[in-house]
Coordinates of C-alpha atoms in Angstrom, one line a residue:
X1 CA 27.4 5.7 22.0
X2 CA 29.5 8.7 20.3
X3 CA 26.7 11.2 18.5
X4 CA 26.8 11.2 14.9
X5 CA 28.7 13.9 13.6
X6 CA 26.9 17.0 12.0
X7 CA 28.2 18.7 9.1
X8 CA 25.8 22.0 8.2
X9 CA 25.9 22.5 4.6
X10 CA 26.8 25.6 2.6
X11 CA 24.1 28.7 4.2
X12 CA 25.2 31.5 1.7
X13 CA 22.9 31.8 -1.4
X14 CA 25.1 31.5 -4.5
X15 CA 25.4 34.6 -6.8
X16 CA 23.8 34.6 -9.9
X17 CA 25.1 31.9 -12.8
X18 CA 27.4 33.6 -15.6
X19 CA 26.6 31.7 -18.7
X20 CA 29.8 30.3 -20.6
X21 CA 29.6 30.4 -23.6
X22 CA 27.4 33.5 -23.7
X23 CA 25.8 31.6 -26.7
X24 CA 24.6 28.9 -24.6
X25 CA 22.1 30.8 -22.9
X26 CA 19.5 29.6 -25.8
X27 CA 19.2 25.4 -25.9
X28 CA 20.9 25.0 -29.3
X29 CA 23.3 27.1 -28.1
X30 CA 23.9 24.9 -24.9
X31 CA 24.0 21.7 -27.0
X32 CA 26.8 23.3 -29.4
X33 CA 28.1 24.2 -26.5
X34 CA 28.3 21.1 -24.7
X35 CA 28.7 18.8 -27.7
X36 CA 31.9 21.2 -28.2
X37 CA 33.1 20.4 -24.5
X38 CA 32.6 17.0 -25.2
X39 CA 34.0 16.1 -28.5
X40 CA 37.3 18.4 -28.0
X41 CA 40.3 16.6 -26.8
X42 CA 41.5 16.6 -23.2
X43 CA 44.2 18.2 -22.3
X44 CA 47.3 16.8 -23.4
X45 CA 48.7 15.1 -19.8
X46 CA 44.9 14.1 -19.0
X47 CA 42.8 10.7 -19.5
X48 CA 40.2 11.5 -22.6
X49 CA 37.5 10.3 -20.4
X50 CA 34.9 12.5 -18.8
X51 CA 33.1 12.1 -15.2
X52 CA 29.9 13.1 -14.2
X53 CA 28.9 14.3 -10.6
X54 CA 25.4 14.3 -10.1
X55 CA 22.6 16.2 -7.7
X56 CA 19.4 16.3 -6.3
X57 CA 18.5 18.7 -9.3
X58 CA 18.6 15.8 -11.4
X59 CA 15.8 13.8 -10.2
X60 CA 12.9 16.8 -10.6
X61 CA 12.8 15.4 -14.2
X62 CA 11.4 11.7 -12.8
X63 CA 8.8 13.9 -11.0
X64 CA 10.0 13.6 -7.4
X65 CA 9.4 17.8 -5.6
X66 CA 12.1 20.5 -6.5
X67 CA 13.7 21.7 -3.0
X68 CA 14.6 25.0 -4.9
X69 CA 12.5 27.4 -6.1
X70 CA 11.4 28.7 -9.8
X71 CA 14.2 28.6 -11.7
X72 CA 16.6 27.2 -9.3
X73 CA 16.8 29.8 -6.7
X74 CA 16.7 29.1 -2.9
X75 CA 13.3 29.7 -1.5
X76 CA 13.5 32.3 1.4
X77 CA 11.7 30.4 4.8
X78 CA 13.0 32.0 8.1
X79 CA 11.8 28.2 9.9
X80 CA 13.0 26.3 7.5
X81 CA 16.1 23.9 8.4
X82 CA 17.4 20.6 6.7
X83 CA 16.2 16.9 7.7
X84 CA 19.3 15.6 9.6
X85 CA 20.7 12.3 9.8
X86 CA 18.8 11.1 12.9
X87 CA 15.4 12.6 12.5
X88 CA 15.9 11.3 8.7
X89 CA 16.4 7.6 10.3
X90 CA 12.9 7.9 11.5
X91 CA 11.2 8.4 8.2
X92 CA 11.1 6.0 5.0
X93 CA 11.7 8.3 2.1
X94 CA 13.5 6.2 -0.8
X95 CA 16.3 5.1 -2.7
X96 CA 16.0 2.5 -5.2
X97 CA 19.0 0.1 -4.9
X98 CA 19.4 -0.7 -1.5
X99 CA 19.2 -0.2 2.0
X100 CA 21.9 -0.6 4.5
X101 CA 21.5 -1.5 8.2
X102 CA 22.7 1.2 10.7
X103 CA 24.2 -1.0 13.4
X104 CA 26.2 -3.9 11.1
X105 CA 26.6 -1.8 7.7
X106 CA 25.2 -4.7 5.3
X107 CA 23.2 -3.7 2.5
X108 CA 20.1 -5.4 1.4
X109 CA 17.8 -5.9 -1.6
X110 CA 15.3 -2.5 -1.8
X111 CA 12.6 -4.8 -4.0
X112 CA 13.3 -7.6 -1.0
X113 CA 12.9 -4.8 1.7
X114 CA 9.8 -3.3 -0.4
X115 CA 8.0 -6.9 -0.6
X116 CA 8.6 -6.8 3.1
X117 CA 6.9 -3.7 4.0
X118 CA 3.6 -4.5 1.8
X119 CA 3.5 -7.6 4.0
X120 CA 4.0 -5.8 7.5
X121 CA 1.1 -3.2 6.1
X122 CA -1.3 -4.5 4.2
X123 CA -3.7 -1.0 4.2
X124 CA -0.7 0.6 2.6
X125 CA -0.5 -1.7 0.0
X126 CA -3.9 -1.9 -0.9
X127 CA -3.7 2.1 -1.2
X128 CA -0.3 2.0 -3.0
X129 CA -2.2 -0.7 -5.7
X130 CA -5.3 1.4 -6.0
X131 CA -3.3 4.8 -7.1
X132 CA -1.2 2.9 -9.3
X133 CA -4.4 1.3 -11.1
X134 CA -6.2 4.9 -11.2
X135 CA -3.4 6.8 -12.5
X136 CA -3.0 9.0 -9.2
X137 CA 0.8 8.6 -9.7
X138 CA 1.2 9.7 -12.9
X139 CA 0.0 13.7 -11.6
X140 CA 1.9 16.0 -9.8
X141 CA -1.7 17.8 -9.6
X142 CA -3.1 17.2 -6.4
X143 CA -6.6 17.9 -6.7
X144 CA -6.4 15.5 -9.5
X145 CA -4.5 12.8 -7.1
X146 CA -7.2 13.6 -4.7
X147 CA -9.9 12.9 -7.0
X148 CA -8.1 9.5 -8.1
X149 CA -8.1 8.4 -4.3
X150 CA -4.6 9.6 -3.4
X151 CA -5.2 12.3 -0.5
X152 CA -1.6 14.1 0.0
X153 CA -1.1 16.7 3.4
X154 CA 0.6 19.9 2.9
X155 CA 3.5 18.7 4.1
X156 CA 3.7 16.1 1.2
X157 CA 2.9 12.7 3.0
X158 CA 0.2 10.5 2.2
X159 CA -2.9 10.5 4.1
X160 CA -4.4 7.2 4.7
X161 CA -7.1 7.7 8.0
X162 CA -7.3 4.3 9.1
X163 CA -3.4 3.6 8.9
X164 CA -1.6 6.0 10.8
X165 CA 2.1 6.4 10.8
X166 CA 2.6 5.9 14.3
X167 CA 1.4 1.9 13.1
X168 CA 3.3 1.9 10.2
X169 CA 5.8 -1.2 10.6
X170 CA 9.0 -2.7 9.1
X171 CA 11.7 -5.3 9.3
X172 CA 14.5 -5.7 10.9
X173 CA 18.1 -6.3 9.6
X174 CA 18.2 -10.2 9.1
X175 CA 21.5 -10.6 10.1
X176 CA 21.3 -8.6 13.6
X177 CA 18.4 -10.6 14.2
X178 CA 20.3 -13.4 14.0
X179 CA 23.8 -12.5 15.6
X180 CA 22.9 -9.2 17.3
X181 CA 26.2 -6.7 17.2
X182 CA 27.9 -4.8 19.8
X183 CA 27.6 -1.7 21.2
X184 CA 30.5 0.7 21.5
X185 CA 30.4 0.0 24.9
X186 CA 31.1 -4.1 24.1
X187 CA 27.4 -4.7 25.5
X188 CA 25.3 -6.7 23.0
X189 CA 22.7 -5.1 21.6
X190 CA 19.1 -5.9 21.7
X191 CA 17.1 -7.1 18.1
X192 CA 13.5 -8.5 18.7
X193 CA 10.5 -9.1 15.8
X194 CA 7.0 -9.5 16.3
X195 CA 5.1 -12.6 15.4
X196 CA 4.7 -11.1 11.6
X197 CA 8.7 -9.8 11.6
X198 CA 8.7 -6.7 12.4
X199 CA 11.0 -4.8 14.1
X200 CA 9.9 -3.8 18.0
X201 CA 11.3 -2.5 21.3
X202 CA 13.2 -3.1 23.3
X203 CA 15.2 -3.7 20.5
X204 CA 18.5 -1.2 19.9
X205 CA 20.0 -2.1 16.9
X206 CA 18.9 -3.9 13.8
X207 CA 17.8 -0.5 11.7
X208 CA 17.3 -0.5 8.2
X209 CA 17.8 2.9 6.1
X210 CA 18.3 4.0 2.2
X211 CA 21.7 3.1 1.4
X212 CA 22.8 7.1 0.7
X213 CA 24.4 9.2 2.8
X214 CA 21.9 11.6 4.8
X215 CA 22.3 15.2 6.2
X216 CA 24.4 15.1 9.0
X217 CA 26.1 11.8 8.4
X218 CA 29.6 11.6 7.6
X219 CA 31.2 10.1 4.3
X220 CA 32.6 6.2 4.5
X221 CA 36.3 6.7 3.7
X222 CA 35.9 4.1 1.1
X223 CA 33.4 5.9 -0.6
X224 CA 35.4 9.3 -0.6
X225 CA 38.5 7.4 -1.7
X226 CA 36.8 5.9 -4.8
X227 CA 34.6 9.6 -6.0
X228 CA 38.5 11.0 -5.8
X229 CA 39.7 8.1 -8.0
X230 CA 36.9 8.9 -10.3
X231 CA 38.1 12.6 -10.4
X232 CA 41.6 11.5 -11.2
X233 CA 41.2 8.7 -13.5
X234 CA 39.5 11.0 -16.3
X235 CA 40.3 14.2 -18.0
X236 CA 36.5 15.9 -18.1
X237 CA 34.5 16.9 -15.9
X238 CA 29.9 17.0 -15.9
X239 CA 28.5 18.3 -13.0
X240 CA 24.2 18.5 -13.7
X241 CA 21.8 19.2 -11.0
X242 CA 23.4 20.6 -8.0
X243 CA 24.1 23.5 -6.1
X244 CA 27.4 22.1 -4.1
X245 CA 26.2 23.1 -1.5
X246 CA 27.7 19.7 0.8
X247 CA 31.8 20.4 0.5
X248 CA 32.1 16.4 -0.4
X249 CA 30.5 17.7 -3.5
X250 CA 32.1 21.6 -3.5
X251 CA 35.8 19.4 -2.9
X252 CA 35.2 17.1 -6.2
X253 CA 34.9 19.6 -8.5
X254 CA 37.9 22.1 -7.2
X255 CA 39.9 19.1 -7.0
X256 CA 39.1 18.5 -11.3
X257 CA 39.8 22.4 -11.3
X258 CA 43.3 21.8 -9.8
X259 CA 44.3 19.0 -12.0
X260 CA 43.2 21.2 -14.9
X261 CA 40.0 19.5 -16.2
X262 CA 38.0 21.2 -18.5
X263 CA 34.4 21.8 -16.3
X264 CA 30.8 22.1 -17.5
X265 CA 27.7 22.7 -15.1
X266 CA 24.6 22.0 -15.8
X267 CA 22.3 23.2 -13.3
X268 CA 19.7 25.3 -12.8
X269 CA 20.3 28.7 -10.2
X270 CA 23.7 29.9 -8.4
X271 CA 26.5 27.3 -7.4
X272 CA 28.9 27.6 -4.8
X273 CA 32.0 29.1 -5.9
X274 CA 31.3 28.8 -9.5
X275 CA 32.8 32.0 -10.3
X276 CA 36.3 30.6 -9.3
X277 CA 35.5 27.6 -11.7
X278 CA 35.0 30.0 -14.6
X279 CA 37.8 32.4 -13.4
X280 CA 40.5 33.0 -16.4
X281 CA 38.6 31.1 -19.0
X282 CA 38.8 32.5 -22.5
X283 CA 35.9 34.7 -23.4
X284 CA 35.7 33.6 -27.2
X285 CA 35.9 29.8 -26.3
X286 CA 32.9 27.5 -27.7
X287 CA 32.5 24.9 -24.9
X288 CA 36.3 23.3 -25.3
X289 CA 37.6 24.8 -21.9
X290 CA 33.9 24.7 -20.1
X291 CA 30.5 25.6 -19.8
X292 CA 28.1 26.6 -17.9
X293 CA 24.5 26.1 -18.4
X294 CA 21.2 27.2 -16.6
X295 CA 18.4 25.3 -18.3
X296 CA 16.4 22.4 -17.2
X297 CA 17.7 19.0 -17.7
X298 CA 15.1 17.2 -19.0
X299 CA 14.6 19.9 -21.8
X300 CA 18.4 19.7 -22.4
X301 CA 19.8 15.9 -21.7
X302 CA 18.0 14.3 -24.2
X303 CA 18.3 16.4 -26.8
X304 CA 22.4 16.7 -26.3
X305 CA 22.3 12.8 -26.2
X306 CA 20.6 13.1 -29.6
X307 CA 23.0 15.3 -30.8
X308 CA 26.0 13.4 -29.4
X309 CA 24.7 10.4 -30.8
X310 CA 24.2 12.0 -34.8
X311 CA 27.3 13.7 -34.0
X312 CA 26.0 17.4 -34.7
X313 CA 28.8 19.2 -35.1
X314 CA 29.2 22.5 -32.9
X315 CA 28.5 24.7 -35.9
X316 CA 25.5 23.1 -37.2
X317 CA 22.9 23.8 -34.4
X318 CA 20.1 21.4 -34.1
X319 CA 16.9 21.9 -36.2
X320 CA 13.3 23.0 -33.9
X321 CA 12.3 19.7 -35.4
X322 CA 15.4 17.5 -34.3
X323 CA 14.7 19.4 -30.6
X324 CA 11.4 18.5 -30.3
X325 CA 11.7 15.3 -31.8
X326 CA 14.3 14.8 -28.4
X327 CA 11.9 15.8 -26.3
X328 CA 9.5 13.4 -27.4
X329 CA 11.7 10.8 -26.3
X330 CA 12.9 10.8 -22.5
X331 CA 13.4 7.5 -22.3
X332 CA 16.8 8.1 -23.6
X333 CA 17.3 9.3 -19.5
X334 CA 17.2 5.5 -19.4
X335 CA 20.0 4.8 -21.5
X336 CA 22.5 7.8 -20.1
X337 CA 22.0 6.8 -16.7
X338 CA 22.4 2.6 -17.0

């Protein structure tokens, strides 16, 4: 069996963000800015549609651990290195859609795959129902988590004495089970289940994962093919929450660049290459040919919603009340995201 093929992302630490407008430094500024971006026609040979390419960056605001440091910048750790698509395979961190199997590509229910796994580990279920009723999940304080019942190691897993990883189980891909696949080298593979359905040795195929594409792992064409067609079926381009680091992201936006697209970044620290992005752009613009903004998304997204939804016009910069008003309603993440 060929190895998996391992693409290192982008090492360099980005330079520091220009802001563009210079006015949207400040958040009213950003949401004139960005309201401005969005309300001003394409240009003239493009869709007047606009695209958003989402990171990582974007999910700090749902409470899951930043892997930058304050304010966006790279933390500086000589040892550390990415989790790559193999040792990655071996863990269970989530994704909420879907999960895929690793042999046959199929993609299953996550809430099916979920009910599974409380079944297989019944310790870990009772733990998961305990912190939900004591509130342990609704901290990111973890002496409070600790004195709610939820005990988290340094390294961010759950601790959980008498259920140790090493017994942690979970099923197998349903249909390997039933018509195990072949190898690459036309042998059949192996898919066995205990008496309760788990997955066991010997068996070589048959792995479930999160349905998203991992360090290390290369893009399905299909996938590439369609993110392109999203690029070139619009005339805007939103980028929030990411560094670009991974060139399948870096690629999307100089593509939009090439066809001309008007660019704004949301994002918090240096971007790869975002000086090129900016390069040429009138100084006195208000947001119409791009923008770049380095403040937090959860302070920023539901406020601009707000605005785009009263239609604030670019000159009339939201009130301290309307703002805080915004931020007292993040469920409207929800509704942007659906």
């Amino acid at each position: 069996m060929s190895k998996p093929l391992l693409r290192i992302p982008y090492t360099d630490l980005p330079l520091p963000s220009v802001i563009a407008p210079a006015s949207a430094s400040t958040l009213p500024g950003a949401i004139a800015a960005l309201h401005r971006f969005f309300v001003a026609p394409s240009p003239s040979d493009l869709p007047a549609s606009a695209v958003v390419l989402t990171g990582a960056g974007l999910s700090v605001a749902s409470g899951l651990a930043d892997y930058r440091g304050v304010k966006g910048t790279y933390k500086v750790n000589k040892t550390y290195r990415p989790i790559y698509y193999p040792e990655f395979l071996k863990k269970l961190h989530g994704y909420l859609r879907a999960v895929v199997c690793t042999s046959c590509k199929n993609e299953f229910s996550r809430y099916e795959f979920q009910e599974k796994l409380a079944t297989l580990n019944p310790k870990w279920a009772e733990l998961l129902e305990r912190a939900l009723k004591s509130g342990a999940l609704d901290t990111e304080d973890p002496v409070e988590r600790r004195f709610k019942g939820l005990k988290v190691n340094p390294d961010g897993d759950v601790d959980l004495p008498d259920a140790p990883y090493t017994t942690f189980r979970y099923p197998s891909c349903p249909k390997c089970l039933s018509s195990p696949p072949k190898n690459a080298d036309g042998h059949q593979h192996v898919v066995q289940v205990d008496t309760d359905g788990a997955w066991k040795l010997p068996s070589t195929a048959g792995i479930l994962k999160p349905a998203v594409v991992m360090f290390g792992e290369s893009i399905d064409n299909h996938i590439k093919h369609t993110a392109e067609e999203a690029i070139d079926n619009a005339g805007k381009l939103l980028v929030v929450g990411t560094s670009l680091a991974t060139y399948s992201a870096w690629r999307l936006v100089k593509r939009a660049q090439d066809r001309g697209m008007p660019i704004a970044i949301i994002s918090m620290g240096g971007i790869r290459g975002e000086d090129k992005f900016f390069a040429g752009m009138d100084p006195n613009q208000e947001g119409e040919q791009g923008v770049r903004v380095a403040l937090s998304t959860d302070d920023l997204l539901p406020a601009l919603l707000s605005a785009l939804r009263n239609d604030v016009a670019p000159s009339e910069a939201p009130t301290q009340a309307s703002l805080q008003a915004s931020f007292g309603n993040r469920g409207v993440f929800k509704d942007m995201l659906s």
